[in-house]
Amino acid sequence: MIAESRWAEGQRKIQLALWEAAERLLASVPLEQIEVMAPTEEGHGDFTSNLAFRLAKALSKAPVKIAAELASGLPSLGLLERVEVAGAGFINFWLNSTWLSDTVSEAVRHPDSFGESASRQERVLIEFVSANPTGPLVVVNGRAAAWGDSLARVMSAAGYDVDREFYVNDAGMQVVKLGHALAIRLEELKGAPLPEPWPEGVYPGEYVRALAQDYAERHGTWKSLGLHAQHWPDLGRWAAERLRAQQEAELLRFGVTFDRWYSEKRLRQEGKPEAVVAKLDERNQLYQAEGARWFRSTAFGDQKDYVVVKSDGGFTYIVPDAAYHADKFARGYDLLIDLLGPDHHGHLSRMRAIMAGLGYSPEKLEMLIIQMVRLLRGGQPVKMSKRGGAFVTLAELMDEVEVDAARWFFVERSSDTPMDFDLDLAEMKTQDNPVYYVQYAGARIHSILAAYASQFADDQQAFDPSLLVAPLEQALIRDVAKLPVVVARAAQQRAPQAMCRYLTEMASHFHAFYRQHRILEEAPDLRRARIELIRGVLVAIQRATAMIGVSVPQRM
RNA sequence: GCGCCCGUAGCUCAGUGGAUAGAGUGACGGACUUCGAAUCCGGAGGUCGUAGGUUCAAAUCCUACCGGGCGCACCA
């Protein structure tokens, strides 16, 4: 539907031209070996190639000489302004500025789709958050939510067919313990004393009190319930569904929705864990020992074999998990991405092993760890302990920090390293806060466009891109033109944080441009050109912020 | 002990095998009669944890070591 971006198209044309030039010098060079890439530094062109270094050995000639020969034989392709040999043998390419500024008009014409790539015909399932339905979402769940949702948006824009899924652990022992906790709180409502000592593993959190209140209001018969273990599973299921719904509402407030909430309970009811064990058995991957059934995970690079069916006949947790992932493949996804919590390091090699044991190709399952979040206030860590029932929830974080700021902070850092979340900084609506820096650029553009619309409502001036010659204008044109490539790259690297850097750089160029140049007071033709430019910049800002779930208000 | 992740400017962090390793922030010095100063412009700040190896080229890949974080149940 969407054509290849002009930027990528230009890159491709240069690559082909270089290939032809190389073929004239050396009998045959595989096209894949010809790299045309973004230079690391300004002043090295729009694209650069290291081809001369690669050919140096085969041609036994100095890279500089090869580069000069390659460069001299290149056609302009209708897009190159100049080609230069630099350093020890790099070939740098500058794009024609008129060709470039046409992409700005392209952005202005397609404000809702600019930056997107054509479909890749690849179905991806991203599973994230998947918090147990035994309590409210906590801050690290927010990190996973922001990061996973942004990755989904970025990959979707890059042409992947993406679904988001939340796996609900509503079947295990945890749910029974939640039911136990609810029973205790119901007894408390009746005036009974709390158990001494508090039973092991039962949720002590305050939120269970609220649930008990709620339960009592909805169930007239609650007073006849005693503290009997046979009631815990039912109470637990009720509470788990309440908490799951609450999690869904909190995520919605955070701007994150899922295509599917996948129930472990249903997975078990449908017999999928049994099917996985049977399949492993068929494939000769199981053996009996010490009264349990073991999986030969060492055959797939794991450290030691582990139990899949316990001596009491129950499954270990890996079995339903494996069944869940097998089911994802069965549903037709080409690629699975899991964002796992910080306590799942040990899970990775096991999951890889068992999926390999089931015959799935390991590179089709990517597992990324979302590392823990430490909240800082006044430079000091805020105490959090789920066990003690005192923790900072995502809802509390949202009460304190705007969603835009929270999401920016979570996405800005790569996922696999622990982060400090500076509450004071995120709350600040000042220059120190990077979110507002970007939003302010958008607000300024909105404000200029509003003034333009009222002062020059009947402007008939045509857009003349050749007037945009100032360095900052050129920088902004390139920023806009690059969006599709930035998105494609962020998707490929699974690195939504690239969007934050892109936005910060573009905003910086815009603010500098704004201080240095006038728009409305200029002659009509230049005014019109700059209006087109900032419209394009606004589109790029809006598109890029949308991909990380951050808004761009018209006024701040 | 084993596994995963991380050591880059005072601090927080980017960095795709390429050129002189970058931002932000802090401290310091400047800029509003202007379409929004929530902004801009300066200079200063580095043995990329250490030591080897691969390569024309290493912060990036490999090995060892040092330092930090997390995880290592027939719990989930």
XYZ file of C-alpha atoms (C1' of nucleotides) in Angstrom:
632
model
C 0.000 0.000 0.000
C 2.705 2.428 0.991
C 5.590 2.801 -1.378
C 9.139 2.408 -0.238
C 10.230 5.665 1.331
C 12.153 8.052 -0.824
C 15.089 7.886 1.541
C 15.332 4.103 1.373
C 14.795 4.282 -2.357
C 17.708 6.705 -2.705
C 19.894 4.446 -0.595
C 18.994 1.511 -2.814
C 19.754 3.430 -6.013
C 23.180 4.399 -4.735
C 23.891 0.843 -3.739
C 23.018 -0.384 -7.237
C 25.126 2.306 -8.900
C 28.094 1.383 -6.720
C 27.556 -2.233 -7.565
C 27.699 -1.501 -11.280
C 30.846 0.578 -10.809
C 32.436 -2.217 -8.770
C 31.573 -4.787 -11.401
C 33.557 -2.762 -13.902
C 36.612 -2.833 -11.614
C 36.384 -6.379 -10.322
C 34.675 -9.288 -12.013
C 31.969 -9.935 -9.472
C 30.884 -8.535 -6.123
C 27.801 -9.803 -4.308
C 25.291 -6.994 -3.981
C 24.826 -7.715 -0.265
C 28.459 -6.842 0.349
C 27.942 -3.318 -0.838
C 27.060 -1.293 2.199
C 25.578 2.149 1.860
C 24.985 3.452 5.340
C 24.226 6.488 7.417
C 27.473 8.133 8.493
C 28.141 8.472 12.195
C 29.078 12.087 11.910
C 27.852 15.236 10.297
C 29.944 16.402 7.400
C 30.278 12.898 6.024
C 27.357 13.166 3.663
C 23.879 11.677 3.713
C 25.211 8.230 2.948
C 28.629 6.704 3.083
C 30.165 3.509 1.807
C 33.179 1.515 2.898
C 33.274 -0.508 -0.303
C 36.806 0.530 -1.200
C 38.138 -1.050 2.016
C 36.409 -4.301 1.201
C 37.836 -4.452 -2.293
C 41.351 -3.393 -1.293
C 42.650 -6.866 -0.619
C 41.245 -8.536 -3.735
C 42.460 -5.728 -5.972
C 45.703 -5.271 -4.000
C 45.368 -1.548 -4.355
C 45.099 1.293 -1.847
C 41.498 1.970 -0.711
C 41.801 5.664 -1.576
C 42.604 4.846 -5.197
C 39.755 2.366 -5.502
C 37.366 4.872 -3.927
C 38.423 7.528 -6.438
C 37.853 5.175 -9.357
C 34.457 4.101 -8.040
C 33.389 7.665 -7.385
C 34.414 8.993 -10.776
C 32.274 6.478 -12.584
C 29.042 7.186 -10.752
C 26.011 8.746 -12.464
C 24.074 11.438 -10.593
C 20.951 9.258 -10.617
C 18.873 12.407 -10.460
C 19.366 12.496 -6.712
C 23.029 13.067 -5.980
C 24.418 16.533 -5.543
C 27.990 15.428 -5.050
C 30.173 12.438 -4.321
C 33.392 12.738 -2.402
C 36.273 10.509 -1.387
C 37.273 11.124 2.209
C 39.528 9.764 4.915
C 41.405 6.615 4.040
C 38.909 5.603 1.371
C 35.329 6.349 2.323
C 32.946 7.400 -0.410
C 30.462 10.003 0.814
C 27.252 10.964 -0.955
C 25.275 14.175 -0.676
C 21.670 14.165 -1.799
C 20.271 16.784 -4.076
C 18.415 19.285 -1.895
C 15.426 19.631 -4.202
C 15.015 15.884 -4.289
C 15.179 15.897 -0.497
C 12.691 18.667 0.053
C 10.129 16.816 -2.031
C 9.924 14.376 0.862
C 8.784 17.224 3.075
C 5.818 17.743 0.764
C 5.219 14.022 0.859
C 4.994 14.191 4.655
C 2.609 17.146 4.497
C 0.373 15.297 2.047
C 0.270 12.121 4.157
C 0.093 13.251 7.783
C -1.509 9.993 8.911
C 0.783 7.491 7.251
C 4.130 9.186 6.661
C 6.931 7.033 7.998
C 5.204 3.736 7.439
C 6.622 0.981 5.285
C 4.881 -1.492 3.005
C 3.605 -4.718 4.530
C 6.183 -7.421 5.095
C 3.579 -10.161 5.231
C 4.913 -11.251 8.594
C 2.669 -11.915 11.582
C 4.192 -11.056 14.949
C 2.790 -11.658 18.405
C 4.179 -9.509 21.181
C 3.332 -10.760 24.641
C 4.009 -8.343 27.452
C 3.090 -7.304 30.994
C 1.343 -10.667 31.718
C 1.310 -9.816 35.417
C -0.304 -12.315 37.777
C -3.914 -11.332 38.515
C -3.207 -11.335 42.224
C -2.598 -7.653 42.771
C -2.464 -4.239 41.156
C 0.098 -3.507 38.454
C 3.381 -2.200 39.760
C 5.881 0.188 38.299
C 7.919 -2.399 36.416
C 4.705 -3.552 34.720
C 4.375 0.019 33.512
C 7.832 -0.153 32.027
C 6.913 -3.355 30.212
C 3.607 -1.845 29.074
C 5.182 1.324 27.697
C 8.052 -0.521 26.081
C 6.039 -3.370 24.605
C 3.291 -1.141 23.293
C 5.859 1.153 21.669
C 7.651 -1.779 20.091
C 4.302 -2.957 18.729
C 3.565 0.480 17.288
C 7.014 0.803 15.748
C 6.973 -2.678 14.230
C 3.496 -2.115 12.962
C 4.596 1.083 11.217
C 7.547 -0.798 9.783
C 5.168 -3.157 8.023
C 4.813 -6.061 10.437
C 1.371 -7.400 11.189
C 1.448 -7.111 14.980
C -0.844 -8.417 17.716
C -0.533 -7.646 21.418
C -1.351 -10.313 23.950
C -1.555 -10.502 27.741
C -1.207 -13.965 29.297
C -3.351 -14.288 32.407
C -1.975 -16.714 35.010
C -5.396 -17.462 36.426
C -4.926 -21.158 37.106
C -2.119 -21.772 39.528
C -1.550 -21.934 43.263
C -1.308 -18.160 43.375
C -5.017 -17.829 42.726
C -5.838 -20.167 45.623
C -3.629 -18.078 47.886
C -5.444 -14.988 46.718
C -8.708 -16.724 47.658
C -7.241 -17.496 51.062
C -6.332 -13.861 51.521
C -9.854 -12.818 50.549
C -11.331 -15.326 53.030
C -9.208 -13.846 55.793
C -10.343 -10.324 54.932
C -13.987 -11.449 54.884
C -13.533 -12.900 58.351
C -11.997 -9.596 59.353
C -15.139 -7.827 58.124
C -17.162 -10.039 60.453
C -14.951 -8.863 63.277
C -12.763 -11.950 63.571
C -9.143 -11.437 64.601
C -6.407 -11.699 61.966
C -4.420 -14.944 61.990
C -1.207 -14.997 63.981
C 1.218 -15.546 62.377
C 0.094 -14.488 58.916
C 0.051 -17.619 56.684
C 3.013 -18.150 54.379
C 2.632 -16.824 50.850
C -0.809 -15.314 51.343
C -1.187 -11.781 49.975
C -1.165 -9.274 52.831
C -1.862 -6.217 50.669
C -4.431 -3.593 51.575
C -6.123 -4.014 48.208
C -7.539 -7.360 49.356
C -9.524 -5.476 52.025
C -11.165 -3.414 49.304
C -11.937 -6.595 47.405
C -13.548 -8.117 50.511
C -15.749 -5.051 50.924
C -16.741 -5.313 47.301
C -17.408 -9.033 47.560
C -19.586 -8.587 50.623
C -21.682 -5.961 48.844
C -22.287 -8.238 45.870
C -22.800 -11.564 47.625
C -25.582 -11.658 50.215
C -24.415 -15.046 51.413
C -20.911 -13.982 52.319
C -21.508 -14.134 56.029
C -22.135 -17.874 55.888
C -18.696 -18.412 54.398
C -16.126 -19.601 56.873
C -12.405 -19.723 56.613
C -12.518 -23.061 54.841
C -9.965 -24.153 52.303
C -12.622 -25.521 49.976
C -13.853 -21.985 49.275
C -10.452 -20.548 48.407
C -10.331 -21.565 44.736
C -13.737 -19.993 43.993
C -12.977 -16.869 46.001
C -9.609 -16.699 44.275
C -11.120 -16.948 40.805
C -13.574 -14.196 41.615
C -10.835 -11.963 42.983
C -8.465 -12.744 40.112
C -11.041 -11.675 37.548
C -11.702 -8.459 39.475
C -7.999 -7.700 39.616
C -7.483 -8.587 35.949
C -10.239 -6.161 34.985
C -8.613 -3.545 37.188
C -5.273 -4.136 35.458
C -6.968 -3.728 32.089
C -8.458 -0.407 33.191
C -5.099 0.828 34.505
C -3.403 -0.106 31.239
C -6.098 1.678 29.276
C -5.424 4.796 31.324
C -1.761 4.315 30.421
C -2.694 4.197 26.733
C -2.052 0.486 26.302
C -4.594 -1.994 24.978
C -4.298 -5.647 24.076
C -5.770 -7.596 21.195
C -6.241 -10.610 23.416
C -6.242 -11.585 27.091
C -5.252 -15.237 27.009
C -6.393 -17.329 29.948
C -4.145 -20.025 31.380
C -7.226 -21.591 32.919
C -8.774 -22.080 29.512
C -5.502 -23.372 28.103
C -5.555 -26.038 30.806
C -9.212 -26.827 30.280
C -8.539 -27.397 26.599
C -5.897 -29.976 27.476
C -3.040 -28.140 25.828
C -0.437 -28.953 28.506
C -1.196 -32.682 28.126
C -0.810 -32.342 24.370
C 2.619 -30.766 24.810
C 3.788 -33.556 27.098
C 2.479 -36.119 24.626
C 4.302 -34.406 21.791
C 7.559 -34.346 23.754
C 7.051 -38.014 24.508
C 6.454 -38.776 20.829
C 9.647 -37.009 19.985
C 11.494 -39.114 22.558
C 12.443 -36.191 24.753
C 11.190 -37.530 28.091
C 12.347 -40.082 30.614
C 11.176 -41.392 33.970
C 13.280 -40.938 37.105
C 12.710 -40.524 40.837
C 8.960 -40.843 40.334
C 8.760 -37.886 37.971
C 9.007 -37.294 34.216
C 12.022 -35.370 33.051
C 12.743 -33.437 29.870
C 16.151 -33.900 28.203
C 16.868 -30.175 28.091
C 20.623 -30.825 28.198
C 20.232 -32.118 24.636
C 19.321 -28.530 23.711
C 22.116 -26.731 25.468
C 20.554 -26.358 28.895
C 22.566 -26.922 32.047
C 20.575 -29.771 33.486
C 17.456 -31.740 32.743
C 14.328 -30.737 34.565
C 11.016 -32.111 35.656
C 7.914 -31.558 33.547
C 5.483 -33.889 35.351
C 5.866 -33.919 39.107
C 5.646 -37.098 41.178
C 2.155 -36.001 42.258
C 1.079 -35.940 38.620
C 0.931 -32.136 38.298
C 2.825 -30.142 35.686
C 5.681 -27.844 36.502
C 5.097 -24.275 35.395
C 7.089 -24.660 32.190
C 4.535 -27.055 30.669
C 1.567 -24.672 30.407
C 4.012 -21.975 29.303
C 5.366 -24.184 26.545
C 1.811 -25.150 25.586
C 0.934 -21.469 25.392
C 3.821 -20.747 23.049
C 3.096 -23.796 20.915
C -0.445 -22.477 20.649
C 0.844 -19.122 19.435
C 2.642 -20.852 16.581
C -0.432 -22.947 15.887
C -2.399 -19.730 15.507
C -0.189 -18.804 12.569
C 2.313 -16.287 13.962
C 5.666 -16.179 12.217
C 7.513 -14.520 15.057
C 6.937 -14.465 18.810
C 8.339 -11.755 21.033
C 8.053 -12.070 24.830
C 8.871 -9.275 27.204
C 9.652 -10.973 30.487
C 9.959 -9.648 33.995
C 13.264 -9.232 35.792
C 12.779 -12.493 37.706
C 12.770 -14.613 34.561
C 16.444 -14.913 33.699
C 16.422 -18.589 34.535
C 13.414 -19.018 32.321
C 15.137 -18.178 29.037
C 17.319 -21.214 28.464
C 14.566 -23.562 29.632
C 12.000 -22.068 27.343
C 14.387 -22.155 24.403
C 15.220 -25.772 25.162
C 11.648 -26.957 25.463
C 10.549 -25.137 22.307
C 13.474 -26.707 20.450
C 12.440 -30.051 21.914
C 8.993 -29.511 20.435
C 10.575 -28.868 17.063
C 10.219 -25.115 16.774
C 13.019 -23.024 15.424
C 14.588 -21.037 18.262
C 15.033 -17.796 16.340
C 11.260 -17.552 15.933
C 10.952 -16.910 19.665
C 12.628 -13.783 20.958
C 12.628 -13.174 24.692
C 13.617 -9.815 26.062
C 14.004 -9.058 29.744
C 12.444 -5.877 31.054
C 14.688 -5.007 33.945
C 13.621 -3.587 37.248
C 12.763 0.005 37.973
C 13.977 1.881 40.991
C 12.061 5.021 41.857
C 14.061 7.964 43.097
C 12.673 10.873 45.036
C 15.016 13.569 46.204
C 17.832 11.392 44.934
C 16.877 8.584 47.328
C 15.364 5.206 46.353
C 11.687 4.808 47.267
C 11.162 1.644 49.287
C 9.200 -1.029 47.500
C 8.415 -4.512 48.677
C 5.687 -6.643 47.188
C 6.064 -9.244 49.879
C 5.409 -6.781 52.665
C 2.416 -5.486 50.726
C 3.934 -2.028 50.422
C 4.737 -1.265 46.809
C 4.338 1.529 44.357
C 1.632 0.763 41.843
C 1.350 1.951 38.271
C -1.820 3.784 39.284
C 0.068 5.697 41.966
C 2.767 6.556 39.470
C 0.128 7.883 37.057
C -1.410 9.974 39.857
C 1.924 11.633 40.321
C 3.468 11.801 36.863
C 1.748 12.541 33.560
C 1.309 9.543 31.290
C 3.295 11.206 28.489
C 6.260 11.741 30.780
C 6.122 8.262 32.293
C 5.944 6.588 28.912
C 8.780 8.669 27.536
C 11.005 7.816 30.496
C 10.317 4.095 30.197
C 10.848 3.947 26.451
C 13.894 6.175 26.432
C 16.133 3.563 28.022
C 16.954 0.179 26.611
C 14.914 -2.535 28.258
C 17.542 -4.945 29.488
C 19.278 -2.771 31.999
C 17.929 -1.718 35.400
C 16.734 1.871 35.433
C 16.308 4.622 37.938
C 13.108 6.582 37.468
C 13.626 10.084 38.770
C 10.195 11.177 39.992
C 11.259 14.752 40.574
C 12.518 15.056 37.001
C 9.475 13.408 35.434
C 7.171 15.747 37.343
C 9.078 18.826 36.314
C 7.417 20.809 33.589
C 10.571 22.638 32.763
C 13.491 22.561 30.459
C 15.055 19.685 32.340
C 12.381 17.308 31.191
C 13.047 15.878 27.716
C 9.372 15.146 27.023
C 8.432 18.805 27.202
C 11.361 19.760 25.049
C 9.838 17.788 22.192
C 6.253 18.758 22.963
C 7.251 22.406 23.120
C 8.589 22.209 19.575
C 5.210 20.887 18.461
C 3.337 23.572 20.377
C 5.461 26.295 18.824
C 4.756 25.012 15.341
C 1.035 24.835 16.058
C 1.160 28.396 17.259
C 2.975 29.645 14.164
C 0.609 27.784 11.861
C -2.371 29.303 13.649
C -0.938 32.794 13.194
C -0.191 32.040 9.565
C -3.713 30.807 8.954
C -5.239 33.967 10.357
C -2.817 36.466 8.817
C -2.368 34.890 5.407
C -5.574 32.997 4.869
C -5.510 33.617 1.132
C -1.834 32.829 0.527
C -1.546 31.656 -3.084
C 2.235 31.401 -3.043
C 3.636 28.124 -4.431
C 6.116 26.093 -2.410
C 9.639 26.567 -3.737
C 11.997 24.121 -2.004
C 15.105 25.707 -3.503
C 14.768 28.570 -1.014
C 15.477 26.272 1.949
C 19.239 26.514 1.891
C 20.199 27.480 5.456
C 22.057 24.717 7.343
C 19.283 24.328 9.909
C 16.671 24.162 7.171
C 18.682 21.463 5.463
C 19.057 19.600 8.737
C 15.301 19.700 9.318
C 14.546 18.508 5.793
C 16.817 15.530 6.383
C 15.205 14.843 9.762
C 11.789 14.639 8.143
C 13.048 12.572 5.210
C 14.727 10.071 7.502
C 11.693 9.107 9.564
C 10.821 5.979 7.553
C 14.385 4.720 7.853
C 14.530 5.473 11.565
C 11.297 3.556 12.102
C 12.431 0.597 10.013
C 15.665 0.435 11.896
C 14.039 0.760 15.318
C 11.734 -2.117 14.404
C 14.499 -4.306 13.115
C 16.637 -3.707 16.206
C 13.637 -4.017 18.551
C 14.701 -0.646 19.862
C 11.832 1.813 20.279
C 14.197 4.050 22.262
C 15.606 5.127 18.898
C 12.420 7.164 18.442
C 13.249 9.252 21.510
C 16.678 10.110 20.203
C 15.286 10.945 16.799
C 12.691 13.254 18.329
C 15.154 14.976 20.626
C 17.499 15.690 17.751
C 14.756 17.001 15.503
C 13.363 19.199 18.274
C 16.834 20.542 18.903
C 17.213 21.464 15.234
C 13.811 23.071 15.251
C 14.414 25.184 18.371
C 17.717 26.385 16.962
C 16.067 27.158 13.631
C 13.301 29.007 15.425
C 15.720 31.261 17.297
C 17.782 31.986 14.250
C 15.187 32.467 11.520
C 11.887 34.255 11.076
C 8.943 32.838 9.190
C 5.864 35.056 8.998
C 7.847 38.261 8.557
C 9.797 36.989 5.567
C 9.039 37.629 1.891
C 6.026 35.635 0.644
C 8.023 32.967 -1.211
C 10.410 32.257 1.661
C 7.564 32.440 4.163
C 5.665 29.868 2.162
C 8.724 27.583 1.934
C 9.323 27.727 5.669
C 5.666 27.077 6.391
C 5.886 23.926 4.284
C 9.025 22.937 6.154
C 7.554 23.311 9.627
C 4.386 21.524 8.540
C 6.576 18.608 7.523
C 8.468 18.786 10.808
C 5.197 18.774 12.724
C 4.014 15.689 10.848
C 7.279 13.908 11.622
C 7.043 14.872 15.307
C 3.435 13.745 15.526
C 4.122 10.458 13.781
C 7.211 9.663 15.838
C 5.617 10.572 19.182
C 2.560 8.513 18.276
C 4.845 5.527 17.906
C 5.868 5.787 21.541
C 2.405 6.664 22.785
C 3.210 10.273 23.627
C 0.940 13.159 22.654
C 1.793 16.523 21.139
C -0.565 19.121 22.609
C -1.373 22.211 20.538
C -0.831 24.423 23.559
C 1.134 23.794 26.707
C 29.449 -22.177 42.270
C 26.422 -21.730 37.442
C 23.620 -18.571 33.943
C 21.887 -13.766 31.913
C 22.665 -8.419 31.816
C 25.716 -4.082 32.683
C 30.887 -1.263 33.361
C 31.584 4.903 28.047
C 32.453 12.720 30.397
C 31.329 14.758 37.660
C 26.028 12.417 37.136
C 22.143 9.863 33.798
C 22.783 7.400 29.433
C 23.286 6.889 23.453
C 26.475 4.523 20.140
C 24.894 -0.102 13.372
C 33.047 -3.555 12.817
C 34.562 2.258 10.222
C 36.636 8.597 9.942
C 38.220 13.431 15.371
C 33.547 8.223 20.711
C 28.194 11.570 21.133
C 23.644 13.662 23.764
C 21.282 15.322 28.103
C 22.347 17.105 32.835
C 25.461 19.665 36.441
C 28.969 23.919 37.063
C 30.593 28.378 34.485
C 29.785 32.675 30.674
C 26.386 35.010 27.297
C 21.221 36.029 24.375
C 14.052 38.251 25.042
C 11.214 45.732 21.921
C 10.560 39.594 17.952
C 5.924 33.947 15.102
C 5.765 30.952 22.726
C 12.941 32.207 26.796
C 9.349 25.255 28.735
C 14.087 28.282 24.072
C 18.959 29.441 22.026
C 24.553 30.289 21.776
C 29.551 29.326 24.074
C 34.074 26.930 25.865
C 35.511 23.096 29.631
C 34.984 17.909 30.790
C 37.321 10.612 28.149
C 43.418 5.157 29.798
C 35.256 3.456 26.346
C 36.623 -1.530 33.674
C 41.764 -4.348 32.829
C 44.793 -7.501 29.723
C 45.282 -10.333 25.462
C 43.281 -11.966 20.499
C 40.688 -11.584 15.445
C 40.586 -7.517 11.539
C 42.948 -2.955 6.624
C 39.808 -1.010 10.827
C 37.264 -2.826 17.763
C 33.506 0.986 22.693
C 31.323 -2.805 19.264
C 33.372 -9.564 17.796
C 36.327 -13.689 20.802
C 39.025 -15.253 25.529
C 40.517 -14.406 30.532
C 40.252 -11.428 34.695
C 38.204 -7.260 37.945
C 33.735 -4.620 39.614
C 28.155 -4.155 39.905
C 22.893 -5.948 39.176
C 19.507 -9.967 38.664
C 18.216 -15.026 38.460
C 19.336 -19.957 39.732
C 13.002 -25.222 43.648
C 9.190 -31.619 41.776
C 6.983 -22.545 43.463
C 4.768 -19.513 39.355
